[in-house]
């Protein structure tokens, strides 16, 4: 287990506290459409932290070529149709680049600053000339609007039970997933980031924010420093908005 991370419930638990069976069950939301609107058709995508392939499958169905990376071999056993690579993301160096690199699941908010640097460096190292990095951020009230719960149309309940400070700007977040036949919990450490802190972290890795992909700012498109917006295919399609 990574320090400060743990999980409970049926089946295998990954080093960051994720339950493999749980993530194999979770439905995908609007994320694949967000990604598809931000990258060229048929793009080669490097998905960092793919888990059990919740987003991998719909991206493959949309015609993208996906390389799925995760540190859990048990998670990757559920991924079908994509090239898979097992190992810590922060140490990844494939010696190749991709049209788009995805860092979803709030991984950029890891409580460990050195791990975050490694994650963003891996993004910058693998993005091709003219490509982009798509990053999912926490919402502004993620750590403050607790406890809260959401009943999913799929018939299960997600509860953010607590977010307790543990020092150095890091919170210990406790989440519960209640299904009719099983309950899973996950505890992990997360670091809230202001817009300025997020941009500083990107800049350290040689990246910059290009634009937000969602109104709430939870999905961000970043590009390597020095590469302009006007050169990207989606900018040409939508007139630069």
PDB file of C-alpha atoms in Angstrom:
ATOM      1  CA  UNK A   1       0.000   0.000   0.000  1.00  0.00           C
ATOM      2  CA  UNK A   2       1.101   3.536  -0.687  1.00  0.00           C
ATOM      3  CA  UNK A   3       1.401   5.543   2.516  1.00  0.00           C
ATOM      4  CA  UNK A   4      -1.971   6.825   3.734  1.00  0.00           C
ATOM      5  CA  UNK A   5      -3.941   4.681   1.280  1.00  0.00           C
ATOM      6  CA  UNK A   6      -6.141   1.705   2.080  1.00  0.00           C
ATOM      7  CA  UNK A   7      -9.285   0.000   0.888  1.00  0.00           C
ATOM      8  CA  UNK A   8     -11.806  -2.576   2.029  1.00  0.00           C
ATOM      9  CA  UNK A   9     -14.359  -4.821   0.349  1.00  0.00           C
ATOM     10  CA  UNK A  10     -14.481  -7.938  -1.822  1.00  0.00           C
ATOM     11  CA  UNK A  11     -11.628  -8.755  -4.179  1.00  0.00           C
ATOM     12  CA  UNK A  12      -8.145  -7.395  -4.784  1.00  0.00           C
ATOM     13  CA  UNK A  13      -7.134  -3.944  -3.503  1.00  0.00           C
ATOM     14  CA  UNK A  14      -4.518  -1.919  -5.409  1.00  0.00           C
ATOM     15  CA  UNK A  15      -1.592  -0.035  -3.796  1.00  0.00           C
ATOM     16  CA  UNK A  16      -3.618   3.201  -3.779  1.00  0.00           C
ATOM     17  CA  UNK A  17      -6.630   1.587  -2.086  1.00  0.00           C
ATOM     18  CA  UNK A  18      -8.810   0.970  -5.150  1.00  0.00           C
ATOM     19  CA  UNK A  19     -10.915  -2.189  -5.223  1.00  0.00           C
ATOM     20  CA  UNK A  20     -10.526  -3.929  -8.571  1.00  0.00           C
ATOM     21  CA  UNK A  21     -14.021  -5.434  -8.600  1.00  0.00           C
ATOM     22  CA  UNK A  22     -15.538  -2.062  -7.736  1.00  0.00           C
ATOM     23  CA  UNK A  23     -13.780  -0.249 -10.579  1.00  0.00           C
ATOM     24  CA  UNK A  24     -14.744  -3.014 -12.975  1.00  0.00           C
ATOM     25  CA  UNK A  25     -18.377  -2.256 -12.081  1.00  0.00           C
ATOM     26  CA  UNK A  26     -18.366   1.548 -12.124  1.00  0.00           C
ATOM     27  CA  UNK A  27     -20.078   3.054 -15.182  1.00  0.00           C
ATOM     28  CA  UNK A  28     -18.410   5.663 -17.352  1.00  0.00           C
ATOM     29  CA  UNK A  29     -19.856   9.154 -17.476  1.00  0.00           C
ATOM     30  CA  UNK A  30     -19.281  11.987 -19.933  1.00  0.00           C
ATOM     31  CA  UNK A  31     -15.497  11.678 -19.863  1.00  0.00           C
ATOM     32  CA  UNK A  32     -15.059   9.829 -23.188  1.00  0.00           C
ATOM     33  CA  UNK A  33     -17.066  12.526 -24.979  1.00  0.00           C
ATOM     34  CA  UNK A  34     -14.954  15.232 -23.320  1.00  0.00           C
ATOM     35  CA  UNK A  35     -11.786  13.528 -24.507  1.00  0.00           C
ATOM     36  CA  UNK A  36     -13.133  12.869 -27.998  1.00  0.00           C
ATOM     37  CA  UNK A  37     -13.997  16.551 -28.432  1.00  0.00           C
ATOM     38  CA  UNK A  38     -10.477  17.630 -27.464  1.00  0.00           C
ATOM     39  CA  UNK A  39      -8.315  15.429 -29.696  1.00  0.00           C
ATOM     40  CA  UNK A  40      -8.245  14.571 -33.404  1.00  0.00           C
ATOM     41  CA  UNK A  41     -10.225  11.603 -34.705  1.00  0.00           C
ATOM     42  CA  UNK A  42      -8.236   8.374 -34.531  1.00  0.00           C
ATOM     43  CA  UNK A  43      -5.625   9.855 -32.209  1.00  0.00           C
ATOM     44  CA  UNK A  44      -3.108   7.703 -30.366  1.00  0.00           C
ATOM     45  CA  UNK A  45      -3.902   8.126 -26.679  1.00  0.00           C
ATOM     46  CA  UNK A  46      -1.731   7.234 -23.692  1.00  0.00           C
ATOM     47  CA  UNK A  47      -4.099   6.636 -20.781  1.00  0.00           C
ATOM     48  CA  UNK A  48      -2.209   6.962 -17.499  1.00  0.00           C
ATOM     49  CA  UNK A  49      -4.015   5.236 -14.646  1.00  0.00           C
ATOM     50  CA  UNK A  50      -6.479   3.305 -16.775  1.00  0.00           C
ATOM     51  CA  UNK A  51      -7.689   1.068 -13.962  1.00  0.00           C
ATOM     52  CA  UNK A  52     -10.062  -1.625 -15.186  1.00  0.00           C
ATOM     53  CA  UNK A  53     -10.681   0.158 -18.492  1.00  0.00           C
ATOM     54  CA  UNK A  54     -13.789   2.145 -17.626  1.00  0.00           C
ATOM     55  CA  UNK A  55     -12.739   4.885 -20.068  1.00  0.00           C
ATOM     56  CA  UNK A  56     -10.550   2.682 -22.256  1.00  0.00           C
ATOM     57  CA  UNK A  57     -13.454   0.733 -23.729  1.00  0.00           C
ATOM     58  CA  UNK A  58     -15.531   3.717 -24.928  1.00  0.00           C
ATOM     59  CA  UNK A  59     -12.422   5.424 -26.323  1.00  0.00           C
ATOM     60  CA  UNK A  60     -11.612   2.309 -28.346  1.00  0.00           C
ATOM     61  CA  UNK A  61     -15.208   2.237 -29.560  1.00  0.00           C
ATOM     62  CA  UNK A  62     -14.784   5.822 -30.778  1.00  0.00           C
ATOM     63  CA  UNK A  63     -11.855   4.758 -32.951  1.00  0.00           C
ATOM     64  CA  UNK A  64      -8.912   5.864 -30.821  1.00  0.00           C
ATOM     65  CA  UNK A  65      -5.776   3.748 -30.412  1.00  0.00           C
ATOM     66  CA  UNK A  66      -5.251   3.474 -26.661  1.00  0.00           C
ATOM     67  CA  UNK A  67      -2.240   2.419 -24.633  1.00  0.00           C
ATOM     68  CA  UNK A  68      -3.462   1.764 -21.087  1.00  0.00           C
ATOM     69  CA  UNK A  69      -1.032   2.102 -18.182  1.00  0.00           C
ATOM     70  CA  UNK A  70      -1.691   1.102 -14.577  1.00  0.00           C
ATOM     71  CA  UNK A  71       0.408  -0.115 -11.664  1.00  0.00           C
ATOM     72  CA  UNK A  72      -2.108  -2.886 -10.909  1.00  0.00           C
ATOM     73  CA  UNK A  73      -1.899  -6.066 -12.968  1.00  0.00           C
ATOM     74  CA  UNK A  74      -5.294  -7.071 -11.553  1.00  0.00           C
ATOM     75  CA  UNK A  75      -6.850  -3.909 -12.971  1.00  0.00           C
ATOM     76  CA  UNK A  76      -5.275  -4.409 -16.386  1.00  0.00           C
ATOM     77  CA  UNK A  77      -6.667  -7.948 -16.604  1.00  0.00           C
ATOM     78  CA  UNK A  78     -10.059  -6.315 -17.235  1.00  0.00           C
ATOM     79  CA  UNK A  79      -8.809  -4.184 -20.151  1.00  0.00           C
ATOM     80  CA  UNK A  80      -9.637  -5.582 -23.593  1.00  0.00           C
ATOM     81  CA  UNK A  81      -8.587  -4.350 -27.024  1.00  0.00           C
ATOM     82  CA  UNK A  82      -5.877  -1.940 -25.883  1.00  0.00           C
ATOM     83  CA  UNK A  83      -2.148  -2.278 -25.489  1.00  0.00           C
ATOM     84  CA  UNK A  84      -1.485  -2.517 -21.733  1.00  0.00           C
ATOM     85  CA  UNK A  85       1.574  -1.638 -19.677  1.00  0.00           C
ATOM     86  CA  UNK A  86       1.897  -2.430 -15.963  1.00  0.00           C
ATOM     87  CA  UNK A  87       4.040  -0.217 -13.757  1.00  0.00           C
ATOM     88  CA  UNK A  88       4.150   3.002 -11.717  1.00  0.00           C
ATOM     89  CA  UNK A  89       3.156   5.943 -13.902  1.00  0.00           C
ATOM     90  CA  UNK A  90       5.681   8.312 -12.358  1.00  0.00           C
ATOM     91  CA  UNK A  91       8.580   6.171 -13.658  1.00  0.00           C
ATOM     92  CA  UNK A  92       7.158   5.494 -17.117  1.00  0.00           C
ATOM     93  CA  UNK A  93       9.430   6.069 -20.104  1.00  0.00           C
ATOM     94  CA  UNK A  94       8.274   4.286 -23.258  1.00  0.00           C
ATOM     95  CA  UNK A  95      10.611   6.059 -25.636  1.00  0.00           C
ATOM     96  CA  UNK A  96       7.676   7.126 -27.820  1.00  0.00           C
ATOM     97  CA  UNK A  97       5.128   9.921 -27.966  1.00  0.00           C
ATOM     98  CA  UNK A  98       1.357  10.137 -28.370  1.00  0.00           C
ATOM     99  CA  UNK A  99      -1.171  12.575 -29.812  1.00  0.00           C
ATOM    100  CA  UNK A 100      -2.809  12.839 -26.404  1.00  0.00           C
ATOM    101  CA  UNK A 101      -1.839  11.850 -22.874  1.00  0.00           C
ATOM    102  CA  UNK A 102      -4.608  11.427 -20.290  1.00  0.00           C
ATOM    103  CA  UNK A 103      -4.172  11.853 -16.539  1.00  0.00           C
ATOM    104  CA  UNK A 104      -7.667  11.324 -15.117  1.00  0.00           C
ATOM    105  CA  UNK A 105      -9.108  10.189 -11.758  1.00  0.00           C
ATOM    106  CA  UNK A 106      -7.735  13.257  -9.930  1.00  0.00           C
ATOM    107  CA  UNK A 107      -4.243  11.725  -9.964  1.00  0.00           C
ATOM    108  CA  UNK A 108      -2.725  15.193 -10.238  1.00  0.00           C
ATOM    109  CA  UNK A 109      -3.987  15.789  -6.676  1.00  0.00           C
ATOM    110  CA  UNK A 110      -1.831  13.066  -5.129  1.00  0.00           C
ATOM    111  CA  UNK A 111      -0.651  14.100  -1.685  1.00  0.00           C
ATOM    112  CA  UNK A 112       2.972  13.255  -2.498  1.00  0.00           C
ATOM    113  CA  UNK A 113       4.579  16.191  -4.300  1.00  0.00           C
ATOM    114  CA  UNK A 114       7.359  14.030  -5.733  1.00  0.00           C
ATOM    115  CA  UNK A 115       4.858  11.579  -7.173  1.00  0.00           C
ATOM    116  CA  UNK A 116       2.925  14.464  -8.722  1.00  0.00           C
ATOM    117  CA  UNK A 117       6.118  15.743 -10.313  1.00  0.00           C
ATOM    118  CA  UNK A 118       6.742  12.286 -11.697  1.00  0.00           C
ATOM    119  CA  UNK A 119       3.215  12.028 -13.084  1.00  0.00           C
ATOM    120  CA  UNK A 120       3.372  15.373 -14.866  1.00  0.00           C
ATOM    121  CA  UNK A 121       6.886  14.690 -16.140  1.00  0.00           C
ATOM    122  CA  UNK A 122       5.615  11.415 -17.617  1.00  0.00           C
ATOM    123  CA  UNK A 123       2.843  13.366 -19.340  1.00  0.00           C
ATOM    124  CA  UNK A 124       5.280  15.880 -20.799  1.00  0.00           C
ATOM    125  CA  UNK A 125       7.748  13.154 -21.814  1.00  0.00           C
ATOM    126  CA  UNK A 126       5.176  11.248 -23.845  1.00  0.00           C
ATOM    127  CA  UNK A 127       3.199  13.998 -25.600  1.00  0.00           C
ATOM    128  CA  UNK A 128       3.969  14.428 -29.289  1.00  0.00           C
ATOM    129  CA  UNK A 129       4.700  17.642 -31.141  1.00  0.00           C
ATOM    130  CA  UNK A 130       1.325  19.309 -31.625  1.00  0.00           C
ATOM    131  CA  UNK A 131      -0.260  17.005 -29.056  1.00  0.00           C
ATOM    132  CA  UNK A 132      -1.945  17.677 -25.742  1.00  0.00           C
ATOM    133  CA  UNK A 133      -2.281  16.474 -22.167  1.00  0.00           C
ATOM    134  CA  UNK A 134      -5.794  16.056 -20.755  1.00  0.00           C
ATOM    135  CA  UNK A 135      -5.974  16.343 -16.964  1.00  0.00           C
ATOM    136  CA  UNK A 136      -8.922  15.780 -14.646  1.00  0.00           C
ATOM    137  CA  UNK A 137      -8.999  18.043 -11.586  1.00  0.00           C
ATOM    138  CA  UNK A 138     -11.051  17.971  -8.414  1.00  0.00           C
ATOM    139  CA  UNK A 139     -14.022  20.332  -8.164  1.00  0.00           C
ATOM    140  CA  UNK A 140     -13.617  23.449  -6.049  1.00  0.00           C
ATOM    141  CA  UNK A 141     -15.736  22.074  -3.187  1.00  0.00           C
ATOM    142  CA  UNK A 142     -14.433  18.515  -3.289  1.00  0.00           C
ATOM    143  CA  UNK A 143     -12.790  18.737   0.150  1.00  0.00           C
ATOM    144  CA  UNK A 144     -15.204  21.159   1.808  1.00  0.00           C
ATOM    145  CA  UNK A 145     -18.682  19.936   0.858  1.00  0.00           C
ATOM    146  CA  UNK A 146     -18.516  16.845   3.086  1.00  0.00           C
ATOM    147  CA  UNK A 147     -20.110  14.600   4.012  1.00  0.00           C
ATOM    148  CA  UNK A 148     -22.134  14.215   0.812  1.00  0.00           C
ATOM    149  CA  UNK A 149     -23.564  11.394  -1.245  1.00  0.00           C
ATOM    150  CA  UNK A 150     -24.789  10.681  -4.746  1.00  0.00           C
ATOM    151  CA  UNK A 151     -27.192   7.969  -5.776  1.00  0.00           C
ATOM    152  CA  UNK A 152     -26.144   6.686  -9.189  1.00  0.00           C
ATOM    153  CA  UNK A 153     -28.796   5.673 -11.739  1.00  0.00           C
ATOM    154  CA  UNK A 154     -27.015   2.313 -11.840  1.00  0.00           C
ATOM    155  CA  UNK A 155     -28.383   1.538  -8.395  1.00  0.00           C
ATOM    156  CA  UNK A 156     -25.460   2.260  -6.070  1.00  0.00           C
ATOM    157  CA  UNK A 157     -24.542   5.104  -3.706  1.00  0.00           C
ATOM    158  CA  UNK A 158     -21.243   6.983  -3.501  1.00  0.00           C
ATOM    159  CA  UNK A 159     -20.483   8.805  -0.228  1.00  0.00           C
ATOM    160  CA  UNK A 160     -17.622  11.208   0.408  1.00  0.00           C
ATOM    161  CA  UNK A 161     -17.588  10.617   4.147  1.00  0.00           C
ATOM    162  CA  UNK A 162     -14.752  12.866   5.254  1.00  0.00           C
ATOM    163  CA  UNK A 163     -11.735  14.900   4.216  1.00  0.00           C
ATOM    164  CA  UNK A 164      -9.479  15.397   7.220  1.00  0.00           C
ATOM    165  CA  UNK A 165      -6.236  17.432   7.178  1.00  0.00           C
ATOM    166  CA  UNK A 166      -3.102  15.384   7.870  1.00  0.00           C
ATOM    167  CA  UNK A 167      -0.570  18.203   7.468  1.00  0.00           C
ATOM    168  CA  UNK A 168       1.371  19.994   4.723  1.00  0.00           C
ATOM    169  CA  UNK A 169      -1.826  20.905   2.866  1.00  0.00           C
ATOM    170  CA  UNK A 170      -2.863  17.272   2.406  1.00  0.00           C
ATOM    171  CA  UNK A 171      -6.218  15.715   3.344  1.00  0.00           C
ATOM    172  CA  UNK A 172      -7.092  12.119   4.074  1.00  0.00           C
ATOM    173  CA  UNK A 173     -10.265  11.440   2.079  1.00  0.00           C
ATOM    174  CA  UNK A 174     -12.591   8.562   2.939  1.00  0.00           C
ATOM    175  CA  UNK A 175     -15.108   7.311   0.348  1.00  0.00           C
ATOM    176  CA  UNK A 176     -17.768   4.594   0.506  1.00  0.00           C
ATOM    177  CA  UNK A 177     -19.416   2.780  -2.403  1.00  0.00           C
ATOM    178  CA  UNK A 178     -22.589   0.933  -1.447  1.00  0.00           C
ATOM    179  CA  UNK A 179     -24.068  -1.594  -3.871  1.00  0.00           C
ATOM    180  CA  UNK A 180     -27.062  -3.864  -3.156  1.00  0.00           C
ATOM    181  CA  UNK A 181     -24.706  -6.839  -2.795  1.00  0.00           C
ATOM    182  CA  UNK A 182     -21.431  -5.323  -1.569  1.00  0.00           C
ATOM    183  CA  UNK A 183     -19.778  -2.321   0.071  1.00  0.00           C
ATOM    184  CA  UNK A 184     -16.316  -0.983  -0.686  1.00  0.00           C
ATOM    185  CA  UNK A 185     -14.350   1.803   0.973  1.00  0.00           C
ATOM    186  CA  UNK A 186     -11.292   3.717  -0.102  1.00  0.00           C
ATOM    187  CA  UNK A 187      -9.086   6.058   1.901  1.00  0.00           C
ATOM    188  CA  UNK A 188      -6.466   8.101   0.108  1.00  0.00           C
ATOM    189  CA  UNK A 189      -4.408  11.260   0.501  1.00  0.00           C
ATOM    190  CA  UNK A 190      -5.160  14.204  -1.752  1.00  0.00           C
ATOM    191  CA  UNK A 191      -3.787  17.717  -2.023  1.00  0.00           C
ATOM    192  CA  UNK A 192      -6.236  20.492  -2.991  1.00  0.00           C
ATOM    193  CA  UNK A 193      -4.715  22.817  -5.597  1.00  0.00           C
ATOM    194  CA  UNK A 194      -5.677  26.370  -6.367  1.00  0.00           C
ATOM    195  CA  UNK A 195      -5.635  27.399 -10.018  1.00  0.00           C
ATOM    196  CA  UNK A 196      -2.287  29.091  -9.402  1.00  0.00           C
ATOM    197  CA  UNK A 197      -0.779  26.031  -7.717  1.00  0.00           C
ATOM    198  CA  UNK A 198      -2.032  23.793 -10.521  1.00  0.00           C
ATOM    199  CA  UNK A 199      -0.503  26.050 -13.172  1.00  0.00           C
ATOM    200  CA  UNK A 200       2.777  26.202 -11.246  1.00  0.00           C
ATOM    201  CA  UNK A 201       2.902  22.398 -11.093  1.00  0.00           C
ATOM    202  CA  UNK A 202       2.312  22.217 -14.848  1.00  0.00           C
ATOM    203  CA  UNK A 203       4.964  24.843 -15.547  1.00  0.00           C
ATOM    204  CA  UNK A 204       7.523  22.870 -13.550  1.00  0.00           C
ATOM    205  CA  UNK A 205       6.938  19.971 -15.957  1.00  0.00           C
ATOM    206  CA  UNK A 206       7.140  22.220 -19.023  1.00  0.00           C
ATOM    207  CA  UNK A 207       3.381  22.361 -19.585  1.00  0.00           C
ATOM    208  CA  UNK A 208       0.789  25.125 -19.615  1.00  0.00           C
ATOM    209  CA  UNK A 209      -2.978  25.315 -19.569  1.00  0.00           C
ATOM    210  CA  UNK A 210      -4.434  25.716 -23.047  1.00  0.00           C
ATOM    211  CA  UNK A 211      -8.095  25.769 -22.081  1.00  0.00           C
ATOM    212  CA  UNK A 212     -10.724  24.220 -19.837  1.00  0.00           C
ATOM    213  CA  UNK A 213     -12.813  21.487 -21.427  1.00  0.00           C
ATOM    214  CA  UNK A 214     -15.710  21.692 -18.968  1.00  0.00           C
ATOM    215  CA  UNK A 215     -17.567  24.632 -17.476  1.00  0.00           C
ATOM    216  CA  UNK A 216     -16.608  23.625 -13.939  1.00  0.00           C
ATOM    217  CA  UNK A 217     -12.914  23.460 -14.879  1.00  0.00           C
ATOM    218  CA  UNK A 218     -12.505  19.845 -13.807  1.00  0.00           C
ATOM    219  CA  UNK A 219     -11.099  18.826 -17.202  1.00  0.00           C
ATOM    220  CA  UNK A 220      -8.184  20.834 -18.563  1.00  0.00           C
ATOM    221  CA  UNK A 221      -6.298  20.656 -21.830  1.00  0.00           C
ATOM    222  CA  UNK A 222      -2.584  21.404 -21.440  1.00  0.00           C
ATOM    223  CA  UNK A 223       0.192  21.704 -24.005  1.00  0.00           C
ATOM    224  CA  UNK A 224       3.984  21.840 -23.805  1.00  0.00           C
ATOM    225  CA  UNK A 225       5.297  25.340 -23.193  1.00  0.00           C
ATOM    226  CA  UNK A 226       5.964  27.191 -26.432  1.00  0.00           C
ATOM    227  CA  UNK A 227       3.404  25.369 -28.559  1.00  0.00           C
ATOM    228  CA  UNK A 228       0.536  27.573 -29.619  1.00  0.00           C
ATOM    229  CA  UNK A 229      -3.175  26.914 -29.549  1.00  0.00           C
ATOM    230  CA  UNK A 230      -3.666  27.721 -33.184  1.00  0.00           C
ATOM    231  CA  UNK A 231      -1.723  24.653 -34.327  1.00  0.00           C
ATOM    232  CA  UNK A 232      -4.075  22.064 -32.767  1.00  0.00           C
ATOM    233  CA  UNK A 233      -6.606  20.290 -35.005  1.00  0.00           C
ATOM    234  CA  UNK A 234      -9.588  20.870 -32.729  1.00  0.00           C
ATOM    235  CA  UNK A 235      -8.836  24.597 -32.589  1.00  0.00           C
ATOM    236  CA  UNK A 236      -8.971  24.729 -36.357  1.00  0.00           C
ATOM    237  CA  UNK A 237     -12.282  22.876 -36.359  1.00  0.00           C
ATOM    238  CA  UNK A 238     -14.046  25.061 -33.821  1.00  0.00           C
ATOM    239  CA  UNK A 239     -12.679  28.390 -34.978  1.00  0.00           C
ATOM    240  CA  UNK A 240     -10.330  28.883 -32.001  1.00  0.00           C
ATOM    241  CA  UNK A 241     -12.946  28.932 -29.242  1.00  0.00           C
TER     242      UNK A 241
END
